[in-house]
Coordinates of C-alpha atoms and ligand atoms in Angstrom, one line a residue:
M1 CA 120.7 96.5 44.5
I2 CA 123.3 95.6 48.0
H3 CA 123.9 91.2 47.6
I4 CA 122.3 89.3 49.8
H5 CA 123.4 85.9 50.9
A6 CA 120.5 83.5 50.3
Y7 CA 121.6 81.7 53.7
E8 CA 120.6 85.7 55.2
K9 CA 117.3 85.3 53.3
W10 CA 116.5 81.6 54.3
W11 CA 116.4 82.9 57.6
I12 CA 114.5 86.5 56.8
G13 CA 112.1 84.3 55.6
L14 CA 111.9 82.2 58.0
T15 CA 111.7 84.7 61.0
V16 CA 108.8 86.3 59.0
L17 CA 107.4 82.7 59.0
M18 CA 107.5 82.8 62.4
L19 CA 105.6 86.3 63.3
A20 CA 103.1 85.5 61.1
V21 CA 102.9 81.8 62.9
L22 CA 103.0 82.7 66.0
T23 CA 100.5 85.9 65.8
T24 CA 97.8 83.8 64.4
L25 CA 98.5 81.0 67.2
I26 CA 97.8 84.5 70.1
G27 CA 95.1 86.2 67.8
L28 CA 93.5 82.2 67.6
S29 CA 93.6 81.8 72.0
A30 CA 92.4 85.1 71.9
F31 CA 89.7 85.0 70.1
S32 CA 88.7 80.8 70.2
S33 CA 89.0 80.2 73.7
G34 CA 87.6 83.4 74.6
F35 CA 91.8 84.6 76.7
Q36 CA 91.4 87.9 77.6
V37 CA 92.1 91.3 79.9
P38 CA 89.9 91.4 82.5
Q39 CA 86.8 94.0 82.2
P40 CA 85.5 96.3 84.4
F41 CA 82.1 94.5 84.7
G42 CA 80.4 96.4 87.6
R43 CA 81.9 100.3 88.3
V44 CA 81.1 101.4 92.0
D45 CA 82.2 104.7 94.4
P46 CA 85.0 103.8 96.6
N47 CA 83.5 106.7 98.4
T48 CA 79.3 105.1 99.3
I49 CA 80.2 102.0 99.5
K50 CA 79.7 101.0 102.7
D51 CA 76.4 102.3 102.3
S52 CA 74.6 101.0 99.3
G53 CA 75.2 98.4 96.4
A54 CA 76.7 95.1 96.7
F55 CA 79.3 95.8 98.8
V56 CA 77.5 97.3 102.3
D57 CA 78.3 94.7 105.6
A58 CA 75.1 92.8 105.3
N59 CA 76.2 91.6 101.7
L60 CA 79.7 91.1 101.2
G61 CA 80.3 86.7 101.9
L62 CA 78.6 84.1 100.6
H63 CA 75.4 83.7 98.6
E64 CA 73.8 80.4 97.5
L65 CA 72.1 81.6 94.0
A66 CA 71.1 77.6 93.0
P67 CA 72.0 74.0 95.0
G68 CA 76.4 74.0 94.3
K69 CA 76.2 77.3 92.5
Y70 CA 77.5 80.7 94.4
E71 CA 78.7 84.0 94.6
A72 CA 80.8 85.7 97.5
Y73 CA 81.2 88.8 97.4
L74 CA 84.2 90.4 98.8
L75 CA 85.7 93.7 100.3
G76 CA 89.8 94.5 100.4
Q77 CA 91.2 97.3 102.4
A78 CA 94.1 99.1 105.0
S79 CA 94.7 100.2 107.6
P80 CA 93.4 97.8 109.1
W81 CA 94.1 95.9 106.0
R82 CA 92.5 93.0 105.7
Y83 CA 89.5 91.5 103.4
Y84 CA 86.1 91.0 104.5
P85 CA 85.1 88.7 104.4
G86 CA 87.7 86.8 106.2
E87 CA 86.7 82.9 105.3
I88 CA 84.4 81.9 102.9
T89 CA 83.5 77.6 103.2
V90 CA 81.8 75.8 100.4
P91 CA 80.5 72.4 99.6
V92 CA 82.5 70.0 97.5
G93 CA 81.6 70.9 93.6
S94 CA 80.7 74.1 94.3
T95 CA 81.1 77.0 91.5
V96 CA 81.5 80.3 93.5
T97 CA 82.3 83.6 91.5
F98 CA 83.5 86.2 93.4
Y99 CA 83.0 89.9 92.8
V100 CA 85.9 92.2 94.2
T101 CA 86.9 95.8 94.9
S102 CA 88.5 98.0 96.9
G103 CA 87.4 100.3 98.8
D104 CA 90.2 102.8 99.4
V105 CA 94.2 101.8 97.5
Q106 CA 94.6 99.3 94.8
H107 CA 94.7 95.8 96.1
G108 CA 94.8 92.2 93.8
F109 CA 93.3 88.9 94.9
R110 CA 94.5 85.3 94.7
V111 CA 93.9 82.5 95.3
Q112 CA 95.6 80.0 96.0
D113 CA 95.3 76.3 93.6
T114 CA 93.4 78.6 92.0
N115 CA 94.5 80.3 87.6
I116 CA 92.3 83.3 90.2
N117 CA 94.7 86.1 90.5
L118 CA 93.1 89.9 90.1
Q119 CA 93.9 93.3 90.2
V120 CA 91.7 94.7 92.8
L121 CA 91.0 98.8 91.9
P122 CA 88.9 101.2 93.6
G123 CA 86.0 101.4 91.4
Q124 CA 86.2 98.4 89.5
V125 CA 84.6 94.9 90.2
A126 CA 86.4 92.7 89.5
K127 CA 84.9 89.2 88.7
A128 CA 86.3 85.1 88.3
T129 CA 84.7 82.3 88.8
H130 CA 85.9 79.1 90.1
T131 CA 85.5 75.3 91.0
F132 CA 86.0 74.1 94.0
N133 CA 86.2 70.0 93.4
K134 CA 88.7 69.1 95.4
A135 CA 88.4 69.3 99.3
G136 CA 90.8 71.3 101.0
E137 CA 91.6 75.4 102.0
F138 CA 92.6 76.9 99.6
P139 CA 94.7 80.4 101.1
Y140 CA 94.0 84.2 99.3
I141 CA 96.2 86.8 99.6
C142 CA 95.9 90.5 98.8
G143 CA 98.8 90.7 95.6
E144 CA 99.5 93.7 94.7
Y145 CA 101.7 95.8 97.4
C146 CA 99.1 97.8 99.1
G147 CA 100.7 99.4 102.3
V148 CA 103.2 98.4 105.1
G149 CA 100.0 96.1 106.2
H150 CA 99.6 94.8 103.0
Q151 CA 100.8 91.4 104.5
N152 CA 98.3 91.0 106.6
M153 CA 95.6 90.6 104.2
F154 CA 94.7 87.3 103.7
G155 CA 91.4 84.8 103.9
M156 CA 90.3 81.7 103.3
I157 CA 88.7 78.8 101.5
I158 CA 87.4 75.5 103.1
V159 CA 86.3 73.6 101.0
K160 CA 84.3 70.3 102.4
Ligands
CUA1 CU1 95.9 95.0 100.2 CU2 98.7 93.6 99.1

């Protein structure tokens, strides 16, 4: 039997306790606060995305569901690199649910001063909701490197 010093035992015990406490906290936050990895809320076929469905040109942009409640459909595209639409305007206090997808390669969708930061994959629809309680300009950018025109992929949410 190997002799373990008393202090060593305490430190081992403390380490095990910390692991147990922190693992429990992660579990609690995941289940009670609803933290989760992004889910594929919908799937689309990138090859036919422009022909039918929610991401045809005519449907891109903002739709009012009820007073103060909106949904916005955005399509990220490379070559030319940009987001469609490039600008969205909503009144202060609006709650907007974003549905974002890509027609080609992997992009990102990140809105400044919000916690929206989505990975945008071809074939999947990423979804996020935010309430804009402050007037101002909220730029959105592509947050994943997607080619030589990556830096041109940006747009603006105007809240007034
Ligand atoms: Cu799209 Cu970077």
